[in-house]
Coordinates of N, CA and C and ligand atoms in Angstrom, one line a residue:
X17 N -85.5 -42.8 -47.5 CA -85.5 -41.7 -49.3 C -86.0 -41.1 -49.5
X18 N -86.1 -40.8 -49.9 CA -87.2 -40.4 -49.8 C -87.2 -39.8 -51.8
X19 N -88.1 -40.2 -52.4 CA -88.5 -40.4 -54.0 C -88.3 -38.8 -54.3
X20 N -88.2 -38.4 -55.7 CA -87.9 -37.4 -56.3 C -89.6 -36.9 -56.4
X21 N -89.4 -35.7 -56.7 CA -90.6 -35.6 -57.9 C -90.4 -35.5 -59.7
X22 N -91.7 -35.4 -60.1 CA -90.9 -34.9 -60.9 C -92.8 -33.9 -61.0
X23 N -92.0 -33.3 -62.4 CA -91.7 -32.1 -62.6 C -93.6 -31.3 -62.1
X24 N -93.3 -30.1 -61.9 CA -94.8 -29.0 -61.2 C -95.3 -29.3 -63.0
X25 N -93.8 -29.3 -64.4 CA -94.6 -28.8 -65.7 C -94.6 -30.2 -66.2
X26 N -94.7 -31.6 -65.2 CA -95.0 -32.4 -65.7 C -95.3 -32.6 -67.2
X27 N -96.7 -31.2 -67.3 CA -97.9 -31.8 -68.6 C -96.8 -31.0 -69.9
X28 N -96.3 -29.9 -69.6 CA -95.8 -29.3 -71.0 C -94.9 -30.0 -71.0
X29 N -93.6 -31.0 -70.3 CA -92.9 -31.7 -70.4 C -93.2 -33.6 -71.4
X30 N -94.4 -33.6 -70.8 CA -95.4 -34.4 -71.9 C -95.2 -34.4 -72.7
X31 N -96.4 -32.7 -73.3 CA -96.5 -32.1 -74.5 C -95.8 -31.8 -75.5
X32 N -94.3 -31.4 -75.0 CA -93.0 -30.8 -75.9 C -92.6 -31.7 -76.5
X33 N -91.0 -32.9 -75.7 CA -90.9 -33.5 -76.3 C -90.9 -35.0 -75.8
X34 N -92.0 -35.2 -74.4 CA -92.4 -36.7 -74.3 C -90.9 -36.8 -73.3
X35 N -90.2 -36.2 -72.5 CA -89.2 -36.3 -72.0 C -89.6 -35.9 -70.7
X36 N -89.0 -37.2 -69.7 CA -89.7 -36.6 -68.3 C -88.4 -36.9 -67.8
X37 N -88.4 -36.2 -66.7 CA -87.3 -35.7 -66.1 C -87.0 -36.8 -64.8
X38 N -86.6 -37.1 -63.7 CA -87.0 -37.2 -62.5 C -85.7 -37.0 -61.4
X39 N -85.4 -36.8 -60.7 CA -84.6 -36.4 -59.7 C -84.8 -37.3 -58.3
X40 N -83.8 -37.8 -58.1 CA -83.9 -39.2 -56.7 C -82.2 -38.7 -55.6
X41 N -83.7 -38.6 -54.6 CA -81.9 -38.5 -53.7 C -81.2 -37.0 -54.0
X42 N -81.9 -36.3 -54.0 CA -81.5 -34.9 -54.2 C -81.3 -34.6 -52.3
X43 N -80.5 -33.8 -52.5 CA -79.8 -33.4 -51.5 C -78.8 -32.2 -51.7
X44 N -79.1 -31.0 -50.5 CA -77.8 -30.3 -50.3 C -77.0 -30.1 -48.8
X45 N -76.3 -29.7 -48.7 CA -75.4 -29.0 -48.3 C -75.9 -28.4 -47.3
X46 N -76.5 -28.4 -45.4 CA -76.3 -27.1 -44.6 C -75.0 -26.1 -44.7
X47 N -75.4 -25.2 -44.6 CA -74.7 -23.7 -44.8 C -74.5 -23.7 -43.0
X48 N -73.7 -22.6 -42.6 CA -73.5 -22.1 -41.2 C -73.6 -20.1 -41.8
X49 N -73.7 -19.8 -40.8 CA -74.6 -18.9 -40.6 C -73.2 -17.2 -41.5
X50 N -74.2 -16.4 -42.2 CA -72.7 -16.0 -43.3 C -71.9 -16.7 -44.3
X51 N -72.7 -17.7 -44.2 CA -72.0 -19.3 -45.6 C -72.3 -18.2 -46.9
X52 N -72.0 -18.2 -48.3 CA -72.9 -18.3 -49.6 C -73.4 -19.2 -50.3
X53 N -72.6 -19.9 -50.6 CA -73.0 -20.8 -51.3 C -72.6 -22.3 -50.3
X54 N -73.3 -23.4 -51.2 CA -73.4 -24.5 -51.2 C -74.1 -25.2 -52.3
X55 N -73.6 -27.0 -52.3 CA -73.2 -27.4 -54.0 C -75.0 -28.5 -53.1
X56 N -75.0 -28.6 -54.6 CA -76.7 -29.6 -54.6 C -76.7 -30.8 -55.2
X57 N -76.6 -31.6 -54.9 CA -76.3 -32.9 -55.1 C -77.8 -33.6 -55.3
X58 N -77.4 -35.1 -56.5 CA -78.2 -35.9 -56.8 C -78.4 -36.2 -57.4
X59 N -79.3 -37.5 -58.6 CA -79.3 -38.9 -59.1 C -80.6 -37.5 -60.9
X60 N -80.0 -37.9 -61.5 CA -80.5 -37.7 -62.5 C -81.1 -38.2 -63.1
X61 N -82.7 -38.4 -64.1 CA -82.5 -39.7 -65.1 C -83.6 -39.1 -66.0
X62 N -83.6 -39.5 -67.6 CA -84.6 -38.3 -67.9 C -85.3 -39.4 -69.5
X63 N -86.0 -39.4 -69.6 CA -86.6 -41.0 -71.1 C -86.4 -40.4 -71.9
X64 N -85.6 -39.8 -71.9 CA -84.9 -38.8 -73.7 C -83.6 -38.1 -73.7
X65 N -83.2 -38.1 -74.8 CA -82.1 -37.6 -74.3 C -81.8 -35.5 -74.1
X66 N -81.4 -35.7 -73.0 CA -81.3 -34.0 -72.8 C -79.9 -33.2 -71.8
X67 N -80.0 -32.4 -71.7 CA -79.2 -31.5 -71.3 C -79.4 -30.9 -70.1
X68 N -78.8 -30.5 -69.2 CA -79.4 -30.4 -68.0 C -78.5 -28.7 -68.3
X69 N -79.1 -28.2 -68.6 CA -78.4 -26.2 -69.1 C -78.6 -25.1 -67.6
X70 N -79.4 -25.3 -66.9 CA -79.5 -24.9 -65.7 C -79.8 -25.0 -64.7
X71 N -80.2 -24.0 -63.6 CA -81.3 -23.9 -62.2 C -81.5 -22.8 -61.7
X72 N -82.1 -22.4 -61.2 CA -83.0 -21.6 -60.8 C -83.1 -21.5 -59.1
X73 N -83.2 -21.4 -58.4 CA -83.8 -21.4 -56.8 C -83.9 -20.6 -56.2
X74 N -85.5 -20.1 -55.7 CA -85.7 -18.8 -54.9 C -84.5 -18.5 -53.9
X75 N -83.5 -19.1 -53.2 CA -82.7 -19.6 -52.1 C -81.4 -18.9 -52.0
X76 N -81.5 -18.7 -54.1 CA -79.8 -18.5 -53.9 C -80.0 -17.5 -54.9
X77 N -79.1 -16.4 -54.9 CA -79.1 -15.2 -55.3 C -79.3 -15.5 -57.4
X78 N -77.7 -16.5 -57.5 CA -76.8 -17.6 -58.5 C -77.2 -18.7 -58.6
X79 N -77.7 -19.5 -59.6 CA -76.9 -21.0 -59.8 C -76.3 -21.2 -60.6
X80 N -75.6 -22.1 -60.5 CA -74.9 -22.8 -61.8 C -74.9 -24.2 -61.6
X81 N -74.7 -24.5 -62.3 CA -73.7 -26.6 -63.0 C -72.5 -26.3 -62.9
X82 N -71.9 -26.5 -62.0 CA -70.8 -27.0 -61.6 C -69.7 -29.0 -61.9
X83 N -68.9 -28.2 -62.0 CA -67.6 -30.1 -61.9 C -66.1 -29.6 -61.6
X84 N -66.1 -31.1 -60.9 CA -65.0 -30.8 -59.7 C -64.1 -31.6 -60.8
X85 N -62.9 -30.6 -61.2 CA -62.0 -30.8 -61.8 C -60.6 -31.0 -61.7
X86 N -59.7 -32.2 -62.2 CA -57.7 -31.5 -61.6 C -57.6 -30.4 -62.6
X87 N -57.0 -30.0 -61.6 CA -56.1 -28.0 -62.8 C -55.5 -29.0 -63.2
X88 N -54.3 -27.9 -63.4 CA -53.0 -28.8 -64.4 C -51.9 -28.3 -63.3
X89 N -52.4 -27.8 -61.5 CA -51.2 -28.2 -60.7 C -51.7 -29.1 -60.0
X90 N -52.9 -30.0 -60.6 CA -53.3 -30.9 -59.8 C -53.9 -31.1 -58.8
X91 N -54.7 -29.5 -58.6 CA -55.2 -29.6 -57.3 C -56.7 -30.0 -57.8
X92 N -57.4 -30.2 -56.7 CA -59.3 -30.3 -57.2 C -59.7 -28.6 -57.4
X93 N -60.6 -28.8 -58.4 CA -61.8 -27.5 -58.7 C -62.3 -27.3 -58.7
X94 N -63.8 -26.3 -58.5 CA -64.8 -26.3 -59.7 C -64.5 -25.5 -60.0
X95 N -65.2 -25.6 -61.4 CA -65.7 -24.6 -62.8 C -67.2 -24.7 -62.8
X96 N -67.7 -24.1 -64.2 CA -69.1 -24.2 -64.1 C -68.6 -24.5 -65.3
X97 N -69.8 -25.1 -66.0 CA -69.9 -26.1 -67.0 C -70.9 -25.0 -67.8
X98 N -70.8 -26.2 -68.7 CA -72.1 -24.5 -70.0 C -73.4 -25.9 -69.6
X99 N -73.5 -27.7 -69.0 CA -74.2 -28.4 -68.7 C -74.0 -30.0 -68.3
X100 N -74.6 -30.8 -68.2 CA -74.7 -32.1 -67.9 C -75.6 -32.9 -69.0
X101 N -74.5 -33.6 -69.6 CA -76.1 -34.5 -70.3 C -76.4 -35.7 -70.2
X102 N -77.7 -35.5 -70.9 CA -78.6 -36.9 -69.3 C -79.3 -37.5 -70.3
X103 N -77.8 -38.8 -71.1 CA -78.5 -39.8 -72.3 C -80.1 -40.3 -71.4
X104 N -80.3 -41.1 -72.6 CA -81.5 -41.7 -72.7 C -81.8 -42.4 -71.7
X105 N -82.8 -42.7 -70.2 CA -82.6 -44.3 -69.1 C -81.6 -44.4 -68.5
X106 N -80.3 -43.6 -68.7 CA -79.4 -43.5 -67.7 C -79.7 -42.8 -66.5
X107 N -79.0 -42.4 -65.6 CA -78.4 -42.3 -64.5 C -77.8 -41.7 -64.4
X108 N -77.7 -40.2 -64.1 CA -76.4 -39.5 -64.2 C -76.2 -38.7 -62.5
X109 N -75.5 -39.2 -62.5 CA -74.8 -38.7 -60.5 C -74.1 -37.4 -60.4
X110 N -74.8 -36.6 -59.6 CA -74.1 -35.3 -59.8 C -73.7 -35.5 -58.6
X111 N -72.5 -35.4 -57.2 CA -72.6 -36.4 -55.9 C -71.5 -35.0 -56.0
X112 N -70.4 -34.7 -54.7 CA -69.4 -34.5 -53.6 C -68.0 -35.1 -54.8
X113 N -67.6 -34.2 -55.3 CA -65.8 -34.6 -56.4 C -65.7 -34.8 -57.5
X114 N -68.0 -34.8 -57.9 CA -67.5 -34.4 -60.0 C -69.0 -33.7 -60.1
X115 N -69.8 -33.2 -60.5 CA -70.8 -32.8 -60.8 C -72.6 -32.2 -59.6
X116 N -72.4 -30.5 -59.5 CA -72.9 -30.4 -59.1 C -74.1 -29.0 -59.6
X117 N -74.5 -28.7 -58.3 CA -76.1 -27.6 -58.8 C -75.4 -26.7 -57.7
X118 N -74.6 -25.9 -57.7 CA -74.2 -24.5 -57.5 C -74.7 -23.9 -56.8
X119 N -75.3 -23.7 -55.8 CA -76.3 -22.2 -55.1 C -75.0 -21.3 -54.6
X120 N -74.7 -20.3 -54.9 CA -74.7 -18.5 -54.8 C -75.2 -18.2 -53.9
X121 N -74.6 -16.8 -53.4 CA -75.6 -16.3 -53.6 C -77.1 -15.9 -52.1
X122 N -76.3 -17.0 -51.1 CA -77.2 -17.2 -50.8 C -78.0 -15.8 -50.0
X123 N -79.8 -16.5 -50.6 CA -80.0 -15.5 -49.8 C -80.4 -16.2 -47.6
X124 N -80.3 -16.6 -47.3 CA -80.1 -17.3 -46.4 C -79.4 -18.1 -45.8
X125 N -79.1 -19.1 -44.8 CA -78.7 -19.8 -44.1 C -79.9 -21.5 -44.2
X126 N -78.8 -22.6 -44.7 CA -79.7 -23.5 -45.4 C -80.2 -24.6 -43.9
X127 N -80.1 -24.6 -43.2 CA -80.7 -25.7 -42.2 C -80.8 -26.7 -42.4
X128 N -80.4 -27.8 -41.6 CA -80.6 -29.3 -41.9 C -82.0 -29.7 -41.1
X129 N -82.2 -30.3 -42.8 CA -84.0 -30.7 -42.3 C -84.7 -30.0 -43.2
X130 N -84.5 -29.3 -43.1 CA -85.5 -27.8 -43.9 C -85.2 -28.0 -45.4
X131 N -86.2 -27.5 -46.4 CA -86.3 -27.7 -47.8 C -85.9 -27.3 -48.9
X132 N -84.5 -27.3 -50.3 CA -84.9 -25.7 -50.9 C -85.1 -26.5 -51.8
X133 N -86.3 -25.4 -52.8 CA -87.0 -25.3 -53.6 C -85.2 -24.8 -54.6
X134 N -85.8 -25.8 -56.1 CA -84.9 -25.8 -57.4 C -85.4 -25.6 -58.2
X135 N -85.2 -24.8 -59.6 CA -84.9 -25.3 -60.8 C -84.3 -25.9 -61.7
X136 N -85.5 -27.6 -62.5 CA -83.5 -27.5 -62.9 C -84.3 -27.2 -64.9
X137 N -83.2 -27.0 -65.5 CA -83.8 -26.1 -66.9 C -82.8 -27.0 -67.6
X138 N -83.6 -28.5 -69.1 CA -82.5 -29.7 -69.5 C -83.6 -28.6 -71.1
X139 N -82.6 -29.0 -71.5 CA -82.7 -28.6 -73.2 C -82.4 -29.6 -74.0
X140 N -84.0 -30.1 -75.3 CA -83.7 -31.4 -75.9 C -83.1 -31.7 -77.4
X141 N -83.4 -32.1 -78.0 CA -82.2 -32.1 -78.9 C -82.6 -31.1 -80.1
X142 N -84.1 -30.7 -79.6 CA -84.3 -29.6 -81.0 C -84.3 -28.5 -80.1
X143 N -83.4 -28.4 -79.4 CA -83.8 -27.4 -78.2 C -84.6 -26.6 -78.2
X144 N -85.8 -27.0 -77.5 CA -86.7 -27.0 -76.5 C -86.6 -27.4 -75.3
X145 N -86.5 -26.3 -74.5 CA -86.9 -26.1 -72.5 C -87.9 -26.3 -72.0
X146 N -87.2 -27.1 -71.4 CA -88.4 -27.4 -70.0 C -87.7 -27.3 -69.0
X147 N -88.8 -26.8 -67.9 CA -88.3 -27.5 -66.1 C -88.2 -28.4 -65.5
X148 N -87.7 -28.5 -64.2 CA -88.3 -29.9 -63.1 C -88.0 -28.8 -62.0
X149 N -89.0 -29.0 -61.2 CA -89.1 -28.3 -59.6 C -88.3 -29.7 -58.5
X150 N -87.8 -29.4 -58.4 CA -87.3 -30.8 -57.2 C -87.2 -29.9 -56.1
X151 N -87.8 -30.2 -54.2 CA -87.6 -30.1 -53.4 C -86.0 -31.2 -53.2
X152 N -85.0 -30.0 -52.1 CA -83.9 -30.2 -52.0 C -84.1 -30.6 -50.4
X153 N -83.3 -31.9 -49.8 CA -83.4 -31.6 -48.2 C -82.1 -31.6 -48.7
X154 N -82.1 -30.2 -47.0 CA -81.2 -30.5 -46.6 C -80.2 -31.0 -45.8
X155 N -78.9 -31.4 -45.4 CA -78.9 -32.0 -45.0 C -77.0 -31.6 -43.7
X156 N -77.4 -32.7 -43.3 CA -75.8 -31.9 -42.1 C -74.5 -31.5 -42.6
X157 N -73.7 -30.5 -41.9 CA -72.3 -30.0 -42.8 C -71.6 -32.0 -42.7
X158 N -70.9 -32.0 -42.7 CA -70.1 -32.6 -43.6 C -69.9 -34.7 -44.0
X159 N -72.1 -34.1 -43.9 CA -72.6 -35.6 -44.7 C -71.9 -35.6 -46.5
X160 N -72.0 -36.8 -46.3 CA -70.9 -37.7 -47.4 C -71.7 -38.6 -48.0
X161 N -71.6 -38.4 -49.6 CA -72.9 -39.5 -50.7 C -72.5 -40.9 -49.7
X162 N -73.7 -41.4 -50.2 CA -74.2 -42.9 -49.0 C -73.1 -44.2 -50.3
Ligands
CU122 CU1 -69.3 -25.5 -57.1

């Protein structure tokens, strides 16, 4: 099991809000050639109340925060959300069937065993933004949450 990293921007985090966000067990599903999207999952914990408001990755043209939810026809669908609340001290799971970071317009095939860099953007209660770089492990297709 990989321990996640605290941000490259750790100093900035400490200087502004005192918030420290950690990401644990971050992984993304491998893709097949030509596949343009994939979901990334992890456990996020923040020392103060923040909201995950966005993400970027050099591997994807577009990155969105998504959730899976039942629509009016009782079908599970994913949709973009504005943010995910990360209450102080509480681990929040991004996992299959729930919240995830959606990588769209992928620039290359994600191969199992490789890593993808993801930059998460969080906003504190005062509206200040911080970011957190996470190395996300690419896991084989068909991987389910342990
Ligand atoms: Cu999605």
